[in-house]
């Protein structure tokens, strides 16, 4: 099933939304293109989704919660491949023309129709348990860095390293299946700066200014389970909490790939807090978890949950994290407050569009004056 709750626009989008907000970063087609003929970019991206089908089928056929999982997994593959091939012949089929949101939605729709609710549940639980056991050490490493500027760079590198755990990328899913991933090694092995979009130095300058320390509320749209949210996002959120900022973590309503969901994130945070409600010595009473109302690995900010809209209305900083939420969608989203779009480039097609390298990093910081 799809998320059935009512949705509203994210209150910090620049208005009017219709003329200021474009969800998808990469244009698959232009108004001058023939509506009945797939463009080269549409075909390229349909192929990206075709290439991911075997890893999704494998996860589905091993789902212990579904009767006859192997048969239904094969049906999923057949139906979804047929849809994708249809769109190559007629881009207006299946609700097209295609973009990254529609291609993701069709995949989730077919899985859910066949009874698959969360085919990545087992690997998510395993990775969450592993990352929870490492959280204390990562927090201590960050706390040991006395220089504010160096510490925030280390926290940013942690977010990017954690973002590698993404089973929606066919290549990374294959690497992960073979030998897993080491978080600390990933931190050290990020591609060298400057990254393809690199506003980190500007952000570090703002971070260390006294006026910026008064930031009252930050909203962070989180991405993947495991190292991503636990070793990447939560140490950054903890640092904001230490500075007196209220932090709202916005997580998916329903499962999609290995993205962390709202109920899972509530459970993770409760396990990390001590009996006094602290995260490794830092008061976490200002840490709120919200259901974003989203059910995909990408996000349309014009359709979020009313609860998140209420919590976010006065935020001073919005962080969108991950390739789906911060690069493939929302990279150019204009907000009424300061924003960070951060993630790792995990598809060659995205690297090509941005003019960067595979596994390059994006750290896009936009400051809004007099908001």
Short mmCIF file of C-alpha atoms in Angstrom, two decimals, residues 42-57 76-88 103 107 168 170:
data_model
loop_
_atom_site.label_atom_id
_atom_site.label_comp_id
_atom_site.label_asym_id
_atom_site.label_seq_id
_atom_site.Cartn_x
_atom_site.Cartn_y
_atom_site.Cartn_z
CA UNK A 42 14.74 8.58 -20.46
CA UNK A 43 16.14 5.41 -22.04
CA UNK A 44 19.38 5.81 -20.06
CA UNK A 45 17.47 6.05 -16.76
CA UNK A 46 15.01 3.30 -17.59
CA UNK A 47 18.10 1.13 -18.09
CA UNK A 48 19.41 2.15 -14.64
CA UNK A 49 16.18 0.85 -13.10
CA UNK A 50 16.27 -2.28 -15.29
CA UNK A 51 19.78 -3.02 -14.00
CA UNK A 52 18.55 -2.88 -10.41
CA UNK A 53 15.83 -5.51 -10.92
CA UNK A 54 18.02 -8.60 -10.18
CA UNK A 55 19.07 -7.29 -6.74
CA UNK A 56 15.45 -6.43 -5.85
CA UNK A 57 14.25 -9.84 -7.07
CA UNK A 76 7.60 -8.68 -9.64
CA UNK A 77 10.57 -8.83 -12.00
CA UNK A 78 8.39 -9.71 -15.00
CA UNK A 79 5.80 -6.98 -14.31
CA UNK A 80 8.27 -4.22 -13.54
CA UNK A 81 10.53 -5.05 -16.50
CA UNK A 82 7.44 -5.05 -18.77
CA UNK A 83 6.47 -1.58 -17.49
CA UNK A 84 9.97 -0.23 -18.11
CA UNK A 85 10.10 -1.70 -21.62
CA UNK A 86 6.65 -0.23 -22.30
CA UNK A 87 7.93 3.22 -21.41
CA UNK A 88 10.85 2.84 -23.80
CA UNK A 103 10.18 4.98 -11.85
CA UNK A 107 8.67 -0.37 -8.55
CA UNK A 168 19.37 0.90 -4.20
CA UNK A 170 23.18 -2.01 -8.10
#
